[in-house]
Amino acid sequence: MNSVLKKTLSVVILALAIFTALPESESQAVSLPNIQIGMEDASDPEKVSSALQIMLLLTVLTLAPSILILTTSFSRIIIVLSFLRQAMGTQQTPPTQVLIGLALFLTLFVMSPVWMEINEKALQPYLDEKISQNEAIDSAFIPLKRFMMAQTREKDLALFLRLSNSGEQPNSIKDVSIQALIPAFIISELKTAFQIGFMIYIPFLILDMVVASILLSMGMMMLPPVLISLPFKLMLFVMVDGWYLTIGSLMKSFS
């Protein structure tokens, strides 16, 4: 089970590195080979390389959503943006598609250094036949593990290491098992996202309480406080340049 998980993640990581490296030069453009039913020996290394690229692309189409959510910064970003929309009380504005699209591009911004490092140290040397497949997999996991370790709390990682019955404590990033690091990273991201969401809620909650108290003192108990406080929330959010502050704080939280 561990080897299957490791190979699956390595395939997706290398595929993401391909997508990151594609715009850099035309020589790295993926060419689609002819689809044939049958098996034959491949004597041309370029055909083998194209077949591997197609296999990686097909694999990433199936596993990319799960890998993107669980091993990148996407979870924290989309949760914080969802908290922001709920705190403002704007229902479906911005739309869910807009929030997901923004979270995807922010994830690409945060993860691009990791994917570029994977491309330089694992993918390109493997395609140039300078290193073996096992060495490429090990090299590809190191930048991803380093990113997740930087965002994972020691308490969460120790929990899953203890639950996995691992007798020896890891001495380096290479010694940390990916099946223990990923769930520890996920719960750490959830906790961080909820902490940021709580801080976002506070000013909007105070504004709701002030409006509700004013309406109650005026005897307008039948008028929903949210209806009155929404314009003031939007005005406050625009005046303090809320999108700049929210996105800036999110990006700084990954440094």
Coordinates of C-alpha atoms in Angstrom, one line a residue:
M1 CA 0.0 0.0 0.0
N2 CA 2.8 2.4 0.9
S3 CA 4.6 1.7 -2.4
V4 CA 1.4 2.2 -4.4
L5 CA 0.8 5.6 -2.7
K6 CA 4.3 6.7 -3.2
K7 CA 4.4 5.8 -6.9
T8 CA 1.0 7.4 -7.5
L9 CA 2.0 10.7 -5.9
S10 CA 5.3 10.7 -7.7
V11 CA 3.5 10.4 -11.1
V12 CA 1.3 13.3 -10.3
I13 CA 4.1 15.4 -8.9
L14 CA 6.2 14.8 -12.0
A15 CA 3.2 15.6 -14.2
L16 CA 2.6 18.9 -12.4
A17 CA 6.3 19.7 -13.0
I18 CA 5.8 19.1 -16.7
F19 CA 2.9 21.6 -16.7
T20 CA 5.1 24.1 -15.0
A21 CA 8.0 23.6 -17.4
L22 CA 5.9 23.5 -20.6
P23 CA 5.7 27.3 -21.2
E24 CA 9.4 27.8 -20.9
S25 CA 10.4 26.5 -24.3
E26 CA 8.8 25.0 -27.4
S27 CA 11.1 22.0 -27.2
Q28 CA 9.2 20.8 -24.1
A29 CA 5.8 20.8 -25.9
V30 CA 3.9 17.5 -25.4
S31 CA 3.3 15.8 -28.7
L32 CA 0.4 13.4 -29.0
P33 CA 1.4 10.0 -30.5
N34 CA -0.9 7.8 -32.5
I35 CA -3.0 5.5 -30.5
Q36 CA -2.5 1.9 -31.5
I37 CA -3.9 -1.3 -30.0
G38 CA -1.0 -3.7 -29.4
M39 CA 2.5 -3.9 -28.1
E40 CA 5.8 -3.5 -29.8
D41 CA 9.4 -2.7 -28.8
A42 CA 10.3 1.0 -28.8
S43 CA 13.7 1.6 -30.2
D44 CA 13.4 5.4 -30.4
P45 CA 13.9 7.2 -27.0
E46 CA 11.7 10.0 -28.2
K47 CA 8.7 7.7 -28.6
V48 CA 9.3 6.4 -25.1
S49 CA 9.5 9.9 -23.7
S50 CA 6.2 10.9 -25.5
A51 CA 4.5 7.8 -24.2
L52 CA 5.6 8.6 -20.6
Q53 CA 4.3 12.2 -21.0
I54 CA 0.9 11.0 -22.2
M55 CA 0.7 8.5 -19.3
L56 CA 1.5 11.3 -16.8
L57 CA -1.1 13.6 -18.4
L58 CA -3.8 10.9 -18.3
T59 CA -2.9 10.1 -14.7
V60 CA -3.0 13.7 -13.6
L61 CA -6.5 14.1 -15.1
T62 CA -7.8 11.5 -12.7
L63 CA -5.8 12.2 -9.6
A64 CA -5.1 16.0 -9.9
P65 CA -8.1 17.2 -7.9
S66 CA -7.3 15.0 -4.8
I67 CA -3.5 15.7 -5.0
L68 CA -4.1 19.5 -5.5
I69 CA -6.4 19.7 -2.5
L70 CA -4.4 17.5 -0.1
T71 CA -0.8 18.3 -0.9
T72 CA -0.8 22.0 -1.8
S73 CA -2.0 25.3 -0.4
F74 CA -5.4 25.0 -2.0
S75 CA -7.2 23.8 1.1
R76 CA -6.2 26.8 3.3
I77 CA -6.9 29.4 0.6
I78 CA -10.4 28.1 -0.4
I79 CA -11.5 27.7 3.3
V80 CA -10.4 31.3 4.1
L81 CA -12.2 32.7 1.1
S82 CA -15.3 30.8 2.0
F83 CA -15.2 32.2 5.6
L84 CA -14.8 35.7 4.1
R85 CA -17.9 35.3 2.0
Q86 CA -19.9 34.0 4.9
A87 CA -18.7 36.7 7.2
M88 CA -19.7 39.4 4.8
G89 CA -23.2 37.8 4.4
T90 CA -23.2 38.3 0.6
Q91 CA -24.7 34.8 0.0
Q92 CA -23.3 33.7 -3.4
T93 CA -21.3 36.8 -4.1
P94 CA -18.5 36.3 -5.2
P95 CA -19.8 33.1 -7.0
T96 CA -18.3 29.8 -6.0
Q97 CA -16.6 29.4 -9.4
V98 CA -14.8 32.7 -8.9
L99 CA -13.5 31.7 -5.5
I100 CA -12.3 28.3 -6.8
G101 CA -10.6 30.0 -9.8
L102 CA -8.9 32.5 -7.5
A103 CA -7.8 29.8 -5.1
L104 CA -6.4 27.8 -8.0
F105 CA -4.3 30.6 -9.4
L106 CA -3.1 31.5 -5.9
T107 CA -2.1 27.9 -5.4
L108 CA -0.1 28.0 -8.6
F109 CA 1.6 31.1 -7.4
V110 CA 2.5 29.5 -4.0
M111 CA 3.5 26.1 -5.4
S112 CA 5.4 27.2 -8.5
P113 CA 8.8 27.3 -6.8
V114 CA 8.2 23.7 -5.5
W115 CA 7.2 22.4 -9.0
M116 CA 10.1 24.2 -10.7
E117 CA 12.5 22.6 -8.3
I118 CA 11.0 19.2 -9.0
N119 CA 11.3 19.8 -12.7
E120 CA 15.0 20.9 -12.4
K121 CA 16.2 18.2 -10.0
A122 CA 14.0 15.2 -10.8
L123 CA 12.0 15.4 -14.1
Q124 CA 14.6 16.9 -16.5
P125 CA 17.5 14.7 -15.3
Y126 CA 15.3 11.6 -15.6
L127 CA 14.2 12.6 -19.1
D128 CA 17.8 13.1 -20.0
E129 CA 18.6 9.6 -18.6
K130 CA 21.0 11.0 -16.0
I131 CA 19.3 9.4 -13.1
S132 CA 17.1 6.3 -12.6
Q133 CA 13.4 6.2 -11.9
N134 CA 13.8 5.6 -8.2
E135 CA 16.3 8.5 -7.9
A136 CA 13.8 10.7 -9.7
I137 CA 11.0 9.8 -7.4
D138 CA 13.1 10.4 -4.3
S139 CA 14.3 13.7 -5.7
A140 CA 10.8 14.8 -6.5
F141 CA 9.4 14.1 -3.1
I142 CA 12.1 16.2 -1.3
P143 CA 10.8 19.7 -2.3
L144 CA 7.2 18.7 -1.7
K145 CA 8.0 17.2 1.7
R146 CA 9.9 20.3 2.6
F147 CA 6.9 22.5 1.7
M148 CA 4.5 20.4 3.7
M149 CA 6.9 20.1 6.7
A150 CA 7.1 23.9 6.8
Q151 CA 3.3 24.2 7.1
T152 CA 2.8 21.1 9.4
R153 CA 2.8 21.4 13.2
E154 CA 5.2 19.1 15.1
K155 CA 2.3 18.0 17.3
D156 CA 0.2 16.8 14.3
L157 CA 3.1 15.0 12.6
A158 CA 4.1 13.3 15.9
L159 CA 0.4 12.1 16.2
F160 CA 0.5 10.3 12.9
L161 CA 4.0 9.0 13.4
R162 CA 2.8 7.5 16.7
L163 CA -0.4 6.1 15.1
S164 CA 1.7 4.4 12.4
N165 CA 3.6 2.5 15.0
S166 CA 6.9 3.9 13.8
G167 CA 9.5 3.1 16.4
E168 CA 12.3 5.3 15.1
Q169 CA 12.0 9.1 15.0
P170 CA 12.9 10.6 11.6
N171 CA 16.2 12.3 11.4
S172 CA 15.6 14.2 8.1
I173 CA 12.9 14.9 5.6
K174 CA 13.8 11.8 3.6
D175 CA 13.0 9.7 6.7
V176 CA 9.4 11.1 7.1
S177 CA 6.9 8.8 5.5
I178 CA 4.5 10.4 3.0
Q179 CA 1.5 8.5 4.4
A180 CA 2.1 10.1 7.8
L181 CA 3.0 13.6 6.5
I182 CA 0.0 14.1 4.3
P183 CA -2.8 13.7 7.0
A184 CA -0.7 15.7 9.4
F185 CA -0.3 18.5 6.8
I186 CA -4.1 18.4 6.1
I187 CA -5.2 18.9 9.7
S188 CA -2.5 21.6 10.2
E189 CA -3.9 23.4 7.2
L190 CA -7.5 23.1 8.5
K191 CA -6.5 24.6 11.9
T192 CA -4.6 27.4 10.3
A193 CA -7.5 28.2 7.9
F194 CA -10.0 28.2 10.8
Q195 CA -7.7 30.6 12.8
I196 CA -7.6 33.0 9.9
G197 CA -11.3 32.7 9.4
F198 CA -12.0 33.5 13.0
M199 CA -9.9 36.7 12.7
I200 CA -11.9 37.7 9.6
Y201 CA -15.2 37.1 11.3
I202 CA -14.5 39.4 14.3
P203 CA -15.0 42.9 12.7
F204 CA -18.1 41.8 10.7
L205 CA -19.5 40.2 13.9
I206 CA -19.0 43.5 15.8
L207 CA -20.7 45.4 13.1
D208 CA -23.7 43.1 13.2
M209 CA -24.0 43.5 17.0
V210 CA -23.8 47.3 16.8
V211 CA -26.5 47.4 14.1
A212 CA -28.7 44.9 16.0
S213 CA -28.4 47.0 19.2
I214 CA -29.3 50.2 17.4
L215 CA -32.4 48.6 15.8
L216 CA -33.5 47.2 19.1
S217 CA -33.1 50.5 20.9
M218 CA -35.2 52.1 18.1
G219 CA -37.9 49.5 18.5
M220 CA -37.4 48.2 15.0
M221 CA -37.3 44.6 16.1
M222 CA -39.0 43.2 12.9
L223 CA -36.4 44.6 10.6
P224 CA -33.6 42.0 10.0
P225 CA -30.2 43.5 11.2
V226 CA -28.4 41.7 8.3
L227 CA -30.4 43.8 5.8
I228 CA -29.0 47.0 7.4
S229 CA -25.5 45.9 8.2
L230 CA -24.7 44.5 4.7
P231 CA -24.1 47.9 3.1
F232 CA -21.9 48.9 6.0
K233 CA -20.0 45.7 5.7
L234 CA -19.3 46.2 2.1
M235 CA -18.3 49.9 2.7
L236 CA -16.0 48.8 5.5
F237 CA -14.4 46.1 3.3
V238 CA -13.9 48.4 0.4
M239 CA -12.5 51.3 2.5
V240 CA -9.8 49.1 4.2
D241 CA -9.0 47.4 0.8
G242 CA -10.1 44.0 2.2
W243 CA -9.1 41.9 -0.8
Y244 CA -5.6 43.2 -0.6
L245 CA -5.3 42.6 3.1
T246 CA -6.9 39.1 2.9
I247 CA -4.8 37.8 0.0
G248 CA -1.7 39.4 1.4
S249 CA -2.1 37.8 4.7
L250 CA -2.8 34.4 3.1
M251 CA 0.4 34.6 1.0
K252 CA 2.5 35.7 4.0
S253 CA 1.2 32.7 6.0
F254 CA 3.0 30.3 3.6
S255 CA 6.4 32.0 4.0

